[in-house]
Amino acid sequence: SYKIYINDEGIWYSAGIFPWSKEGNGVRWGDADMPFYFPNFFSWIFNSYTVMVAHKYTNSSDFRVTNIWGGRKTVNEIGHFQRINIGP
């Protein structure tokens, strides 16, 4: 189970169902590059996309989350909040 969170500080995700197996990562607004989603035939059918948010300065801090239902809308929302928080 994956969840993507957006708040005033950045974009974050958490994974895992049980508390002892939870993991997460995130990118702060100032360090966030463009968000992407990766379409294919099955993701189009099920409306479940892989979402990636890149880090501006390093590749090790990127995060990629698979099977996000409504991933296209999620990427649009991230882009909207990014324009609000750091400008064009």
PDB file of C-alpha atoms in Angstrom:
ATOM      1  CA  SER A   1       0.000   0.000   0.000  1.00  0.00           C
ATOM      2  CA  TYR A   2       1.482   3.329  -1.106  1.00  0.00           C
ATOM      3  CA  LYS A   3       0.331   6.833  -0.220  1.00  0.00           C
ATOM      4  CA  ILE A   4       1.616  10.157  -1.510  1.00  0.00           C
ATOM      5  CA  TYR A   5       1.300  13.190   0.756  1.00  0.00           C
ATOM      6  CA  ILE A   6       1.668  16.852  -0.172  1.00  0.00           C
ATOM      7  CA  ASN A   7       2.157  19.494   2.499  1.00  0.00           C
ATOM      8  CA  ASP A   8       3.794  22.906   2.930  1.00  0.00           C
ATOM      9  CA  GLU A   9       7.260  21.355   3.175  1.00  0.00           C
ATOM     10  CA  GLY A  10       7.257  19.005   0.192  1.00  0.00           C
ATOM     11  CA  ILE A  11       6.092  15.769  -1.395  1.00  0.00           C
ATOM     12  CA  TRP A  12       6.288  12.564   0.651  1.00  0.00           C
ATOM     13  CA  TYR A  13       5.319   8.939   0.278  1.00  0.00           C
ATOM     14  CA  SER A  14       4.843   6.097   2.689  1.00  0.00           C
ATOM     15  CA  ALA A  15       4.668   2.410   1.950  1.00  0.00           C
ATOM     16  CA  GLY A  16       3.627  -0.619   3.938  1.00  0.00           C
ATOM     17  CA  ILE A  17       0.596  -1.807   5.816  1.00  0.00           C
ATOM     18  CA  PHE A  18       2.053  -2.866   9.148  1.00  0.00           C
ATOM     19  CA  PRO A  19       3.799  -0.336  11.432  1.00  0.00           C
ATOM     20  CA  TRP A  20       6.986  -2.427  11.631  1.00  0.00           C
ATOM     21  CA  SER A  21       7.278  -2.603   7.839  1.00  0.00           C
ATOM     22  CA  LYS A  22       6.548   1.041   6.977  1.00  0.00           C
ATOM     23  CA  GLU A  23       9.008   3.008   4.887  1.00  0.00           C
ATOM     24  CA  GLY A  24       8.981   6.417   3.313  1.00  0.00           C
ATOM     25  CA  ASN A  25      10.864   9.144   1.544  1.00  0.00           C
ATOM     26  CA  GLY A  26      10.245  12.616   0.246  1.00  0.00           C
ATOM     27  CA  VAL A  27      11.515  15.684  -1.528  1.00  0.00           C
ATOM     28  CA  ARG A  28      11.266  19.243  -0.196  1.00  0.00           C
ATOM     29  CA  TRP A  29       9.698  21.860  -2.469  1.00  0.00           C
ATOM     30  CA  GLY A  30      12.981  23.704  -2.998  1.00  0.00           C
ATOM     31  CA  ASP A  31      14.703  20.494  -4.118  1.00  0.00           C
ATOM     32  CA  ALA A  32      11.852  19.017  -6.160  1.00  0.00           C
ATOM     33  CA  ASP A  33      12.173  18.819  -9.911  1.00  0.00           C
ATOM     34  CA  MET A  34       9.301  17.945 -12.227  1.00  0.00           C
ATOM     35  CA  PRO A  35       6.930  15.105 -11.336  1.00  0.00           C
ATOM     36  CA  PHE A  36       6.322  12.426 -13.971  1.00  0.00           C
ATOM     37  CA  TYR A  37       3.944   9.548 -14.533  1.00  0.00           C
ATOM     38  CA  PHE A  38       4.668   6.613 -16.798  1.00  0.00           C
ATOM     39  CA  PRO A  39       1.747   5.408 -18.904  1.00  0.00           C
ATOM     40  CA  ASN A  40       1.375   2.031 -20.544  1.00  0.00           C
ATOM     41  CA  PHE A  41      -1.559  -0.019 -21.755  1.00  0.00           C
ATOM     42  CA  PHE A  42      -2.382  -1.645 -18.411  1.00  0.00           C
ATOM     43  CA  SER A  43      -1.978   1.581 -16.445  1.00  0.00           C
ATOM     44  CA  TRP A  44      -4.402   3.245 -18.845  1.00  0.00           C
ATOM     45  CA  ILE A  45      -6.956   0.439 -18.395  1.00  0.00           C
ATOM     46  CA  PHE A  46      -6.718   0.393 -14.587  1.00  0.00           C
ATOM     47  CA  ASN A  47      -5.957   4.129 -14.118  1.00  0.00           C
ATOM     48  CA  SER A  48      -2.989   3.092 -11.975  1.00  0.00           C
ATOM     49  CA  TYR A  49       0.321   4.727 -12.878  1.00  0.00           C
ATOM     50  CA  THR A  50       3.919   4.814 -11.731  1.00  0.00           C
ATOM     51  CA  VAL A  51       4.668   8.265 -10.301  1.00  0.00           C
ATOM     52  CA  MET A  52       8.191   9.670 -10.001  1.00  0.00           C
ATOM     53  CA  VAL A  53       9.310  12.904  -8.373  1.00  0.00           C
ATOM     54  CA  ALA A  54      12.886  13.809  -9.246  1.00  0.00           C
ATOM     55  CA  HIS A  55      15.350  15.633  -7.013  1.00  0.00           C
ATOM     56  CA  LYS A  56      17.065  18.634  -8.653  1.00  0.00           C
ATOM     57  CA  TYR A  57      20.549  17.963  -7.360  1.00  0.00           C
ATOM     58  CA  THR A  58      20.980  14.205  -6.848  1.00  0.00           C
ATOM     59  CA  ASN A  59      19.489  11.081  -8.349  1.00  0.00           C
ATOM     60  CA  SER A  60      19.714   9.156  -5.089  1.00  0.00           C
ATOM     61  CA  SER A  61      16.900  11.203  -3.518  1.00  0.00           C
ATOM     62  CA  ASP A  62      14.352  10.646  -6.295  1.00  0.00           C
ATOM     63  CA  PHE A  63      11.359   8.578  -5.441  1.00  0.00           C
ATOM     64  CA  ARG A  64       9.325   6.339  -7.673  1.00  0.00           C
ATOM     65  CA  VAL A  65       6.054   4.832  -6.514  1.00  0.00           C
ATOM     66  CA  THR A  66       4.217   2.197  -8.545  1.00  0.00           C
ATOM     67  CA  ASN A  67       0.504   1.471  -8.882  1.00  0.00           C
ATOM     68  CA  ILE A  68      -0.843   4.832  -7.758  1.00  0.00           C
ATOM     69  CA  TRP A  69      -4.516   4.959  -8.618  1.00  0.00           C
ATOM     70  CA  GLY A  70      -5.211   8.253 -10.365  1.00  0.00           C
ATOM     71  CA  GLY A  71      -1.486   8.875 -10.898  1.00  0.00           C
ATOM     72  CA  ARG A  72      -2.134  11.390 -13.680  1.00  0.00           C
ATOM     73  CA  LYS A  73      -4.243  13.515 -11.341  1.00  0.00           C
ATOM     74  CA  THR A  74      -1.631  13.123  -8.596  1.00  0.00           C
ATOM     75  CA  VAL A  75       1.108  14.455 -10.884  1.00  0.00           C
ATOM     76  CA  ASN A  76      -1.115  17.390 -11.873  1.00  0.00           C
ATOM     77  CA  GLU A  77      -1.780  18.202  -8.201  1.00  0.00           C
ATOM     78  CA  ILE A  78       1.941  18.028  -7.381  1.00  0.00           C
ATOM     79  CA  GLY A  79       2.682  20.370 -10.297  1.00  0.00           C
ATOM     80  CA  HIS A  80      -0.010  22.778  -9.104  1.00  0.00           C
ATOM     81  CA  PHE A  81       1.341  22.867  -5.539  1.00  0.00           C
ATOM     82  CA  GLN A  82       4.872  23.220  -6.888  1.00  0.00           C
ATOM     83  CA  ARG A  83       3.899  26.334  -8.867  1.00  0.00           C
ATOM     84  CA  ILE A  84       2.223  27.792  -5.766  1.00  0.00           C
ATOM     85  CA  ASN A  85       5.136  27.057  -3.410  1.00  0.00           C
ATOM     86  CA  ILE A  86       8.182  27.853  -5.544  1.00  0.00           C
ATOM     87  CA  GLY A  87       6.769  29.834  -8.441  1.00  0.00           C
ATOM     88  CA  PRO A  88       7.110  29.262 -12.204  1.00  0.00           C
TER      89      PRO A  88
END
